mmCIF file of C-alpha atoms in Angstrom:
data_model
loop_
_atom_site.group_PDB
_atom_site.id
_atom_site.type_symbol
_atom_site.label_atom_id
_atom_site.label_comp_id
_atom_site.label_asym_id
_atom_site.label_seq_id
_atom_site.Cartn_x
_atom_site.Cartn_y
_atom_site.Cartn_z
ATOM 1 C CA UNK O 1 26.855 -7.479 -7.936
ATOM 2 C CA UNK O 2 26.346 -4.017 -9.478
ATOM 3 C CA UNK O 3 24.620 -4.347 -12.851
ATOM 4 C CA UNK O 4 23.492 -0.788 -13.658
ATOM 5 C CA UNK O 5 24.359 2.893 -13.475
ATOM 6 C CA UNK O 6 22.140 5.967 -13.304
ATOM 7 C CA UNK O 7 23.761 9.285 -14.273
ATOM 8 C CA UNK O 8 22.003 12.558 -13.410
ATOM 9 C CA UNK O 9 22.303 15.678 -15.565
ATOM 10 C CA UNK O 10 20.488 18.413 -13.594
ATOM 11 C CA UNK O 11 20.353 21.106 -16.272
ATOM 12 C CA UNK O 12 17.163 22.304 -17.978
ATOM 13 C CA UNK O 13 16.448 25.122 -20.415
ATOM 14 C CA UNK O 14 12.938 25.331 -18.966
ATOM 15 C CA UNK O 15 11.351 24.030 -15.732
ATOM 16 C CA UNK O 16 8.030 22.186 -16.088
ATOM 17 C CA UNK O 17 5.209 23.058 -13.688
ATOM 18 C CA UNK O 18 4.991 19.524 -12.200
ATOM 19 C CA UNK O 19 8.681 18.619 -11.921
ATOM 20 C CA UNK O 20 10.297 18.114 -8.501
ATOM 21 C CA UNK O 21 13.491 16.412 -9.692
ATOM 22 C CA UNK O 22 16.860 17.919 -8.810
ATOM 23 C CA UNK O 23 17.367 20.489 -11.559
ATOM 24 C CA UNK O 24 18.624 24.009 -12.315
ATOM 25 C CA UNK O 25 18.292 26.422 -15.243
ATOM 26 C CA UNK O 26 21.094 25.717 -17.728
ATOM 27 C CA UNK O 27 22.127 29.315 -18.389
ATOM 28 C CA UNK O 28 25.156 30.414 -16.405
ATOM 29 C CA UNK O 29 25.767 27.027 -14.759
ATOM 30 C CA UNK O 30 29.217 25.346 -14.449
ATOM 31 C CA UNK O 31 28.312 22.575 -16.905
ATOM 32 C CA UNK O 32 31.877 21.699 -17.966
ATOM 33 C CA UNK O 33 33.077 21.563 -14.361
ATOM 34 C CA UNK O 34 30.081 19.417 -13.473
ATOM 35 C CA UNK O 35 30.989 16.892 -16.190
ATOM 36 C CA UNK O 36 34.548 16.765 -14.782
ATOM 37 C CA UNK O 37 33.092 16.084 -11.327
ATOM 38 C CA UNK O 38 30.999 13.212 -12.748
ATOM 39 C CA UNK O 39 34.219 11.637 -14.037
ATOM 40 C CA UNK O 40 35.858 11.974 -10.625
ATOM 41 C CA UNK O 41 32.838 10.389 -8.934
ATOM 42 C CA UNK O 42 32.804 7.476 -11.384
ATOM 43 C CA UNK O 43 36.546 6.915 -10.884
ATOM 44 C CA UNK O 44 36.258 6.822 -7.086
ATOM 45 C CA UNK O 45 33.051 4.789 -6.908
ATOM 46 C CA UNK O 46 34.138 2.125 -9.396
ATOM 47 C CA UNK O 47 37.460 1.758 -7.590
ATOM 48 C CA UNK O 48 35.776 1.381 -4.195
ATOM 49 C CA UNK O 49 33.015 -0.946 -5.488
ATOM 50 C CA UNK O 50 34.063 -2.457 -8.829
ATOM 51 C CA UNK O 51 31.520 -3.918 -11.246
ATOM 52 C CA UNK O 52 31.776 -6.373 -14.056
ATOM 53 C CA UNK O 53 30.117 -5.547 -17.347
ATOM 54 C CA UNK O 54 27.040 -3.336 -16.713
ATOM 55 C CA UNK O 55 23.717 -4.507 -18.120
ATOM 56 C CA UNK O 56 22.317 -0.985 -18.333
ATOM 57 C CA UNK O 57 23.288 2.690 -18.198
ATOM 58 C CA UNK O 58 20.655 5.395 -17.951
ATOM 59 C CA UNK O 59 21.361 9.106 -18.328
ATOM 60 C CA UNK O 60 18.485 11.133 -16.919
ATOM 61 C CA UNK O 61 17.731 14.582 -15.604
ATOM 62 C CA UNK O 62 16.956 17.403 -15.774
ATOM 63 C CA UNK O 63 17.460 17.316 -19.506
ATOM 64 C CA UNK O 64 20.656 15.506 -20.631
ATOM 65 C CA UNK O 65 20.070 16.642 -24.215
ATOM 66 C CA UNK O 66 20.157 20.305 -23.090
ATOM 67 C CA UNK O 67 23.956 19.890 -23.248
ATOM 68 C CA UNK O 68 25.611 21.044 -26.454
ATOM 69 C CA UNK O 69 27.261 18.618 -28.889
ATOM 70 C CA UNK O 70 30.765 19.025 -27.386
ATOM 71 C CA UNK O 71 29.467 18.552 -23.843
ATOM 72 C CA UNK O 72 27.557 15.426 -24.898
ATOM 73 C CA UNK O 73 30.782 14.084 -26.449
ATOM 74 C CA UNK O 74 32.689 14.747 -23.190
ATOM 75 C CA UNK O 75 29.917 13.068 -21.146
ATOM 76 C CA UNK O 76 29.902 9.963 -23.342
ATOM 77 C CA UNK O 77 33.698 9.781 -23.366
ATOM 78 C CA UNK O 78 33.659 9.956 -19.559
ATOM 79 C CA UNK O 79 31.133 7.141 -19.354
ATOM 80 C CA UNK O 80 33.256 5.014 -21.695
ATOM 81 C CA UNK O 81 36.408 5.739 -19.691
ATOM 82 C CA UNK O 82 35.102 4.745 -16.265
ATOM 83 C CA UNK O 83 32.164 2.355 -16.678
ATOM 84 C CA UNK O 84 32.552 -1.247 -17.906
ATOM 85 C CA UNK O 85 30.046 -1.978 -20.661
ATOM 86 C CA UNK O 86 29.790 -3.250 -24.221
ATOM 87 C CA UNK O 87 27.456 -3.161 -27.227
ATOM 88 C CA UNK O 88 24.963 -5.480 -25.470
ATOM 89 C CA UNK O 89 24.479 -2.978 -22.637
ATOM 90 C CA UNK O 90 21.195 -1.063 -22.729
ATOM 91 C CA UNK O 91 22.422 2.554 -22.921
ATOM 92 C CA UNK O 92 19.588 5.074 -22.567
ATOM 93 C CA UNK O 93 19.453 8.868 -22.799
ATOM 94 C CA UNK O 94 16.429 10.885 -21.747
ATOM 95 C CA UNK O 95 15.501 13.597 -24.235
ATOM 96 C CA UNK O 96 12.985 16.368 -24.760
ATOM 97 C CA UNK O 97 11.320 16.565 -28.184
ATOM 98 C CA UNK O 98 12.565 19.606 -30.038
ATOM 99 C CA UNK O 99 15.975 19.954 -28.375
ATOM 100 C CA UNK O 100 17.600 16.903 -29.932
ATOM 101 C CA UNK O 101 19.215 18.118 -33.157
ATOM 102 C CA UNK O 102 20.429 15.709 -35.822
ATOM 103 C CA UNK O 103 24.003 16.602 -34.770
ATOM 104 C CA UNK O 104 23.297 15.623 -31.148
ATOM 105 C CA UNK O 105 21.586 12.423 -32.264
ATOM 106 C CA UNK O 106 24.703 11.479 -34.227
ATOM 107 C CA UNK O 107 26.965 12.168 -31.231
ATOM 108 C CA UNK O 108 24.835 9.863 -29.051
ATOM 109 C CA UNK O 109 24.515 7.137 -31.679
ATOM 110 C CA UNK O 110 28.264 7.140 -32.418
ATOM 111 C CA UNK O 111 28.951 6.898 -28.663
ATOM 112 C CA UNK O 112 26.959 3.643 -28.429
ATOM 113 C CA UNK O 113 23.694 5.020 -27.017
ATOM 114 C CA UNK O 114 21.057 2.528 -28.222
ATOM 115 C CA UNK O 115 17.876 3.678 -26.485
ATOM 116 C CA UNK O 116 16.109 7.056 -26.282
ATOM 117 C CA UNK O 117 13.374 8.021 -23.835
ATOM 118 C CA UNK O 118 11.363 11.113 -24.876
ATOM 119 C CA UNK O 119 9.361 13.157 -22.363
ATOM 120 C CA UNK O 120 6.252 13.748 -24.474
ATOM 121 C CA UNK O 121 3.516 13.802 -21.744
ATOM 122 C CA UNK O 122 0.612 14.666 -24.110
ATOM 123 C CA UNK O 123 -0.089 15.433 -27.780
ATOM 124 C CA UNK O 124 -2.509 18.238 -26.919
ATOM 125 C CA UNK O 125 -0.630 21.508 -27.617
ATOM 126 C CA UNK O 126 -2.910 23.497 -25.312
ATOM 127 C CA UNK O 127 -2.260 21.062 -22.459
ATOM 128 C CA UNK O 128 1.485 21.083 -23.161
ATOM 129 C CA UNK O 129 1.483 24.843 -22.662
ATOM 130 C CA UNK O 130 -0.616 24.530 -19.482
ATOM 131 C CA UNK O 131 1.864 22.097 -17.875
ATOM 132 C CA UNK O 132 4.887 24.221 -18.767
ATOM 133 C CA UNK O 133 6.299 22.186 -21.654
ATOM 134 C CA UNK O 134 7.968 24.107 -24.483
ATOM 135 C CA UNK O 135 7.751 21.438 -27.219
ATOM 136 C CA UNK O 136 4.661 20.888 -29.339
ATOM 137 C CA UNK O 137 3.063 17.889 -31.059
ATOM 138 C CA UNK O 138 4.938 18.475 -34.341
ATOM 139 C CA UNK O 139 8.278 18.441 -32.481
ATOM 140 C CA UNK O 140 7.609 14.906 -31.233
ATOM 141 C CA UNK O 141 7.060 13.550 -34.746
ATOM 142 C CA UNK O 142 10.136 15.393 -36.070
ATOM 143 C CA UNK O 143 12.420 14.244 -33.221
ATOM 144 C CA UNK O 144 11.375 10.602 -33.451
ATOM 145 C CA UNK O 145 11.660 10.604 -37.265
ATOM 146 C CA UNK O 146 15.193 12.040 -36.927
ATOM 147 C CA UNK O 147 16.089 9.465 -34.276
ATOM 148 C CA UNK O 148 14.935 6.605 -36.514
ATOM 149 C CA UNK O 149 16.805 8.097 -39.495
ATOM 150 C CA UNK O 150 19.983 8.218 -37.361
ATOM 151 C CA UNK O 151 19.589 4.508 -36.627
ATOM 152 C CA UNK O 152 17.886 4.298 -33.227
ATOM 153 C CA UNK O 153 15.672 1.205 -33.016
ATOM 154 C CA UNK O 154 14.645 1.327 -29.348
ATOM 155 C CA UNK O 155 12.575 4.407 -28.531
ATOM 156 C CA UNK O 156 10.379 5.064 -25.506
ATOM 157 C CA UNK O 157 7.855 7.811 -24.822
ATOM 158 C CA UNK O 158 6.609 9.070 -21.431
ATOM 159 C CA UNK O 159 2.949 10.093 -21.158
ATOM 160 C CA UNK O 160 1.201 11.741 -18.190
ATOM 161 C CA UNK O 161 -2.534 11.518 -17.549
ATOM 162 C CA UNK O 162 -4.883 13.213 -15.070
ATOM 163 C CA UNK O 163 -3.457 16.575 -16.120
ATOM 164 C CA UNK O 164 -5.297 19.819 -15.217
ATOM 165 C CA UNK O 165 -8.391 20.143 -17.407
ATOM 166 C CA UNK O 166 -7.723 16.858 -19.214
ATOM 167 C CA UNK O 167 -10.690 14.682 -20.185
ATOM 168 C CA UNK O 168 -10.852 10.958 -20.884
ATOM 169 C CA UNK O 169 -11.618 11.744 -24.528
ATOM 170 C CA UNK O 170 -8.525 13.930 -24.731
ATOM 171 C CA UNK O 171 -6.339 11.188 -23.237
ATOM 172 C CA UNK O 172 -7.742 8.662 -25.706
ATOM 173 C CA UNK O 173 -6.806 11.047 -28.523
ATOM 174 C CA UNK O 174 -3.240 11.358 -27.145
ATOM 175 C CA UNK O 175 -2.957 7.548 -27.096
ATOM 176 C CA UNK O 176 -4.317 7.210 -30.664
ATOM 177 C CA UNK O 177 -1.808 9.795 -31.858
ATOM 178 C CA UNK O 178 1.063 8.132 -29.995
ATOM 179 C CA UNK O 179 0.442 4.747 -31.585
ATOM 180 C CA UNK O 180 1.105 6.220 -35.024
ATOM 181 C CA UNK O 181 4.735 6.724 -33.977
ATOM 182 C CA UNK O 182 5.419 2.965 -34.174
ATOM 183 C CA UNK O 183 7.896 2.845 -31.299
ATOM 184 C CA UNK O 184 8.949 0.115 -28.884
ATOM 185 C CA UNK O 185 8.075 1.300 -25.383
ATOM 186 C CA UNK O 186 5.718 3.533 -23.392
ATOM 187 C CA UNK O 187 5.602 4.731 -19.805
ATOM 188 C CA UNK O 188 2.281 6.140 -18.594
ATOM 189 C CA UNK O 189 2.072 7.944 -15.243
ATOM 190 C CA UNK O 190 -0.718 9.735 -13.418
ATOM 191 C CA UNK O 191 0.141 13.277 -12.428
ATOM 192 C CA UNK O 192 1.415 13.529 -8.856
ATOM 193 C CA UNK O 193 1.458 16.993 -7.289
ATOM 194 C CA UNK O 194 4.763 17.387 -5.479
ATOM 195 C CA UNK O 195 5.763 20.171 -3.005
ATOM 196 C CA UNK O 196 7.926 23.009 -4.294
ATOM 197 C CA UNK O 197 6.381 22.897 -7.787
ATOM 198 C CA UNK O 198 4.288 25.461 -9.646
ATOM 199 C CA UNK O 199 1.330 23.056 -9.607
ATOM 200 C CA UNK O 200 1.589 22.566 -5.846
ATOM 201 C CA UNK O 201 1.341 26.305 -5.276
ATOM 202 C CA UNK O 202 -1.626 26.564 -7.655
ATOM 203 C CA UNK O 203 -3.376 23.662 -5.944
ATOM 204 C CA UNK O 204 -2.978 25.281 -2.541
ATOM 205 C CA UNK O 205 -4.665 28.396 -3.937
ATOM 206 C CA UNK O 206 -7.511 26.319 -5.418
ATOM 207 C CA UNK O 207 -6.452 27.214 -8.964
ATOM 208 C CA UNK O 208 -5.603 23.734 -10.296
ATOM 209 C CA UNK O 209 -8.608 21.995 -11.917
ATOM 210 C CA UNK O 210 -7.641 18.315 -11.632
ATOM 211 C CA UNK O 211 -9.873 15.572 -13.143
ATOM 212 C CA UNK O 212 -10.494 13.685 -9.862
ATOM 213 C CA UNK O 213 -9.834 10.105 -8.709
ATOM 214 C CA UNK O 214 -12.648 8.426 -10.683
ATOM 215 C CA UNK O 215 -11.564 10.046 -13.940
ATOM 216 C CA UNK O 216 -7.941 9.220 -13.196
ATOM 217 C CA UNK O 217 -8.885 5.556 -12.671
ATOM 218 C CA UNK O 218 -10.845 5.569 -15.949
ATOM 219 C CA UNK O 219 -7.819 6.991 -17.790
ATOM 220 C CA UNK O 220 -5.607 4.248 -16.326
ATOM 221 C CA UNK O 221 -8.123 1.602 -17.477
ATOM 222 C CA UNK O 222 -8.083 3.157 -20.980
ATOM 223 C CA UNK O 223 -4.264 3.170 -20.941
ATOM 224 C CA UNK O 224 -4.086 -0.551 -20.112
ATOM 225 C CA UNK O 225 -6.768 -1.513 -22.645
ATOM 226 C CA UNK O 226 -5.305 0.496 -25.510
ATOM 227 C CA UNK O 227 -1.721 -0.649 -24.871
ATOM 228 C CA UNK O 228 -2.841 -4.279 -24.884
ATOM 229 C CA UNK O 229 -4.922 -3.717 -28.042
ATOM 230 C CA UNK O 230 -1.904 -2.264 -29.870
ATOM 231 C CA UNK O 231 0.493 -5.055 -28.887
ATOM 232 C CA UNK O 232 2.291 -3.502 -25.931
ATOM 233 C CA UNK O 233 2.572 -5.837 -22.944
ATOM 234 C CA UNK O 234 2.121 -4.287 -19.498
ATOM 235 C CA UNK O 235 5.195 -5.613 -17.689
ATOM 236 C CA UNK O 236 4.975 -3.149 -14.779
ATOM 237 C CA UNK O 237 2.276 -0.901 -13.309
ATOM 238 C CA UNK O 238 3.191 2.057 -15.534
ATOM 239 C CA UNK O 239 5.261 0.483 -18.304
ATOM 240 C CA UNK O 240 4.379 -1.176 -21.593
ATOM 241 C CA UNK O 241 6.632 -2.670 -24.262
ATOM 242 C CA UNK O 242 6.755 -4.679 -27.439
ATOM 243 C CA UNK O 243 8.146 -8.147 -26.684
ATOM 244 C CA UNK O 244 11.860 -7.942 -25.939
ATOM 245 C CA UNK O 245 11.891 -4.154 -25.442
ATOM 246 C CA UNK O 246 11.177 -4.004 -21.691
ATOM 247 C CA UNK O 247 13.407 -1.416 -19.968
ATOM 248 C CA UNK O 248 16.290 -3.392 -18.427
ATOM 249 C CA UNK O 249 17.222 -0.356 -16.386
ATOM 250 C CA UNK O 250 13.820 0.004 -14.768
ATOM 251 C CA UNK O 251 13.748 -3.712 -14.089
ATOM 252 C CA UNK O 252 16.989 -3.232 -12.108
ATOM 253 C CA UNK O 253 15.032 -1.107 -9.633
ATOM 254 C CA UNK O 254 11.998 -3.396 -9.441
ATOM 255 C CA UNK O 255 14.134 -6.500 -9.091
ATOM 256 C CA UNK O 256 15.835 -4.755 -6.149
ATOM 257 C CA UNK O 257 19.280 -5.178 -7.721
ATOM 258 C CA UNK O 258 22.358 -3.036 -7.045
ATOM 259 C CA UNK O 259 23.204 0.050 -9.146
ATOM 260 C CA UNK O 260 25.470 3.090 -9.084
ATOM 261 C CA UNK O 261 23.918 6.537 -8.781
ATOM 262 C CA UNK O 262 26.165 9.295 -10.211
ATOM 263 C CA UNK O 263 25.564 13.039 -10.192
ATOM 264 C CA UNK O 264 23.961 15.725 -8.020
ATOM 265 C CA UNK O 265 20.928 14.453 -6.126
ATOM 266 C CA UNK O 266 21.216 10.927 -7.515
ATOM 267 C CA UNK O 267 20.475 7.758 -5.551
ATOM 268 C CA UNK O 268 22.323 4.459 -5.658
ATOM 269 C CA UNK O 269 22.193 0.998 -4.112
ATOM 270 C CA UNK O 270 25.719 -0.343 -3.638
ATOM 271 C CA UNK O 271 27.027 -3.146 -1.392
ATOM 272 C CA UNK O 272 23.691 -3.412 0.437
ATOM 273 C CA UNK O 273 23.612 0.343 1.165
ATOM 274 C CA UNK O 274 21.101 2.913 -0.083
ATOM 275 C CA UNK O 275 22.942 6.169 -0.668
ATOM 276 C CA UNK O 276 22.037 9.603 -1.937
ATOM 277 C CA UNK O 277 24.228 12.477 -3.166
ATOM 278 C CA UNK O 278 24.150 16.159 -2.337
ATOM 279 C CA UNK O 279 21.680 17.981 -4.586
ATOM 280 C CA UNK O 280 23.103 21.535 -4.876
ATOM 281 C CA UNK O 281 25.871 21.618 -7.507
ATOM 282 C CA UNK O 282 28.474 23.271 -5.260
ATOM 283 C CA UNK O 283 27.893 20.800 -2.421
ATOM 284 C CA UNK O 284 28.073 17.917 -4.899
ATOM 285 C CA UNK O 285 31.299 19.093 -6.542
ATOM 286 C CA UNK O 286 33.282 20.156 -3.434
ATOM 287 C CA UNK O 287 33.922 16.715 -1.842
ATOM 288 C CA UNK O 288 35.091 15.358 -5.198
ATOM 289 C CA UNK O 289 37.856 18.016 -5.256
ATOM 290 C CA UNK O 290 39.249 16.228 -2.180
ATOM 291 C CA UNK O 291 38.804 12.736 -3.653
ATOM 292 C CA UNK O 292 35.682 11.966 -1.579
ATOM 293 C CA UNK O 293 32.281 10.728 -2.729
ATOM 294 C CA UNK O 294 29.569 13.440 -2.449
ATOM 295 C CA UNK O 295 27.250 11.300 -0.295
ATOM 296 C CA UNK O 296 24.832 13.171 1.973
ATOM 297 C CA UNK O 297 23.132 10.058 3.343
ATOM 298 C CA UNK O 298 23.936 6.347 3.443
ATOM 299 C CA UNK O 299 21.923 3.576 5.050
ATOM 300 C CA UNK O 300 22.894 -0.085 5.285
ATOM 301 C CA UNK O 301 19.741 -2.163 4.917
ATOM 302 C CA UNK O 302 18.908 -4.871 7.428
ATOM 303 C CA UNK O 303 17.691 -8.234 6.177
ATOM 304 C CA UNK O 304 14.123 -7.276 7.134
ATOM 305 C CA UNK O 305 14.326 -4.026 5.148
ATOM 306 C CA UNK O 306 15.719 -5.898 2.139
ATOM 307 C CA UNK O 307 12.802 -8.351 2.264
ATOM 308 C CA UNK O 308 10.265 -5.552 2.559
ATOM 309 C CA UNK O 309 11.824 -3.776 -0.451
ATOM 310 C CA UNK O 310 11.873 -7.020 -2.426
ATOM 311 C CA UNK O 311 8.081 -7.184 -1.973
ATOM 312 C CA UNK O 312 6.968 -3.610 -2.579
ATOM 313 C CA UNK O 313 9.354 -3.084 -5.511
ATOM 314 C CA UNK O 314 8.802 -6.517 -7.043
ATOM 315 C CA UNK O 315 5.015 -6.263 -6.882
ATOM 316 C CA UNK O 316 5.158 -3.369 -9.338
ATOM 317 C CA UNK O 317 6.015 -5.944 -12.040
ATOM 318 C CA UNK O 318 3.125 -7.724 -13.738
ATOM 319 C CA UNK O 319 4.750 -11.067 -13.040
ATOM 320 C CA UNK O 320 5.194 -10.018 -9.404
ATOM 321 C CA UNK O 321 7.573 -11.525 -6.867
ATOM 322 C CA UNK O 322 9.009 -14.953 -7.502
ATOM 323 C CA UNK O 323 8.639 -17.120 -4.393
ATOM 324 C CA UNK O 324 11.657 -19.191 -5.423
ATOM 325 C CA UNK O 325 13.900 -16.142 -6.057
ATOM 326 C CA UNK O 326 12.850 -14.581 -2.752
ATOM 327 C CA UNK O 327 13.568 -17.830 -0.861
ATOM 328 C CA UNK O 328 16.977 -18.256 -2.524
ATOM 329 C CA UNK O 329 17.895 -14.656 -1.752
ATOM 330 C CA UNK O 330 16.811 -14.497 1.894
ATOM 331 C CA UNK O 331 16.363 -18.110 3.047
ATOM 332 C CA UNK O 332 12.779 -17.194 3.939
ATOM 333 C CA UNK O 333 9.533 -18.156 2.207
ATOM 334 C CA UNK O 334 7.583 -14.910 1.559
ATOM 335 C CA UNK O 335 4.264 -16.801 1.934
ATOM 336 C CA UNK O 336 5.279 -17.639 5.503
ATOM 337 C CA UNK O 337 7.158 -14.471 6.453
ATOM 338 C CA UNK O 338 4.401 -12.160 5.124
ATOM 339 C CA UNK O 339 1.573 -14.635 5.713
ATOM 340 C CA UNK O 340 -0.859 -12.200 7.394
ATOM 341 C CA UNK O 341 -0.259 -9.379 4.940
ATOM 342 C CA UNK O 342 -0.614 -11.613 1.863
ATOM 343 C CA UNK O 343 -3.750 -13.378 3.168
ATOM 344 C CA UNK O 344 -5.404 -10.045 3.940
ATOM 345 C CA UNK O 345 -4.610 -8.643 0.481
ATOM 346 C CA UNK O 346 -5.720 -11.849 -1.272
ATOM 347 C CA UNK O 347 -9.031 -11.656 0.613
ATOM 348 C CA UNK O 348 -9.449 -8.059 -0.584
ATOM 349 C CA UNK O 349 -8.800 -9.251 -4.167
ATOM 350 C CA UNK O 350 -5.724 -7.010 -4.434
ATOM 351 C CA UNK O 351 -3.103 -9.777 -4.544
ATOM 352 C CA UNK O 352 -3.034 -13.295 -5.978
ATOM 353 C CA UNK O 353 -0.661 -16.233 -5.707
ATOM 354 C CA UNK O 354 -0.213 -18.035 -9.027
ATOM 355 C CA UNK O 355 2.293 -20.886 -9.381
ATOM 356 C CA UNK O 356 5.639 -19.414 -8.240
ATOM 357 C CA UNK O 357 4.495 -15.786 -8.258
ATOM 358 C CA UNK O 358 2.830 -13.347 -5.855
ATOM 359 C CA UNK O 359 1.307 -10.555 -7.914
ATOM 360 C CA UNK O 360 -1.208 -7.753 -8.091
ATOM 361 C CA UNK O 361 -4.699 -8.515 -9.379
ATOM 362 C CA UNK O 362 -6.249 -6.194 -11.953
ATOM 363 C CA UNK O 363 -7.973 -4.357 -9.123
ATOM 364 C CA UNK O 364 -4.697 -4.271 -7.198
ATOM 365 C CA UNK O 365 -3.028 -2.252 -9.966
ATOM 366 C CA UNK O 366 -5.357 0.652 -9.169
ATOM 367 C CA UNK O 367 -4.479 0.507 -5.469
ATOM 368 C CA UNK O 368 -0.779 -0.295 -5.735
ATOM 369 C CA UNK O 369 0.393 2.110 -3.040
ATOM 370 C CA UNK O 370 -2.128 0.694 -0.570
ATOM 371 C CA UNK O 371 -0.785 -2.792 -1.300
ATOM 372 C CA UNK O 372 2.889 -1.808 -1.001
ATOM 373 C CA UNK O 373 2.406 -0.094 2.362
ATOM 374 C CA UNK O 374 1.319 -3.411 3.859
ATOM 375 C CA UNK O 375 4.855 -4.730 3.490
ATOM 376 C CA UNK O 376 6.491 -1.940 5.491
ATOM 377 C CA UNK O 377 6.379 -3.274 9.022
#
């Protein structure tokens, strides 16, 4: 059962120094043709693998809100034409502070978008410049005020910590500032240096002053403490929400459920198969001209792979992996199937078994990747 759709808009007006997502500079790109291709992909995919009403639609990028008002209208009309959803569906758009005009906000709101996710990263203007962001602190407050005025009542903000030259005190200040926004959801990620980024090249030359692992761990501890103090429940390693505002879309991934992936470079999980699309725009658009899906790679998961994914994705959630749900899904008890791995991690105080759930301990949250790797046989 497919319950979600991710739609990738690869255009950006500016490329951030840490970003390794599939993206291109907006200027001179075939944006209108790309939107037509998205419609073709949705038509083919939904015919081949139909879905009932979708629980969640997420438009990410790139920068979806880099599109102009008319293009946003066309995109939303395309989504309405091909994807089955209603007013109860969580419909999210990613946005950059500063590029979301009141006109664009109205287009999205009128099209049924009911959740916005802003890429804020930090409230320190000097740091924003250092990481290649073009917005500033004042733009965040203006954009979120405009979004609320338009009628949006479910707003999320992304923050990044362990940035070059960032101190714990500076991160605390960013958190204090962010809580004055009075929004519903936060995602907080440590900076990861990816190949083919400006930061990667600087790091290789020894010109990237990163805070270090101990400071990064301290920032994560501060993040968890402050979110809890301000009434945001940590429902996943990096995500915090007021009650009832957890991201349904992100939970689709962590619950290991099926979802469409539309657009250049996107990934999907359909009919038990992990699939990924061509990244370059031309290679993505060409197969669709011939009525074919633009899939570069497709892999049908074995039962063992599905069980492994159920563990390492599900353990990201604070409530962890339900033993009952796992057993119903695979006719295997995870405590038996992964007995050695679970016992070892429990002995290291990284995992715990509580009632029906297998979940990370507090210490385990700091070493999540180490835990997850144990379930890849």
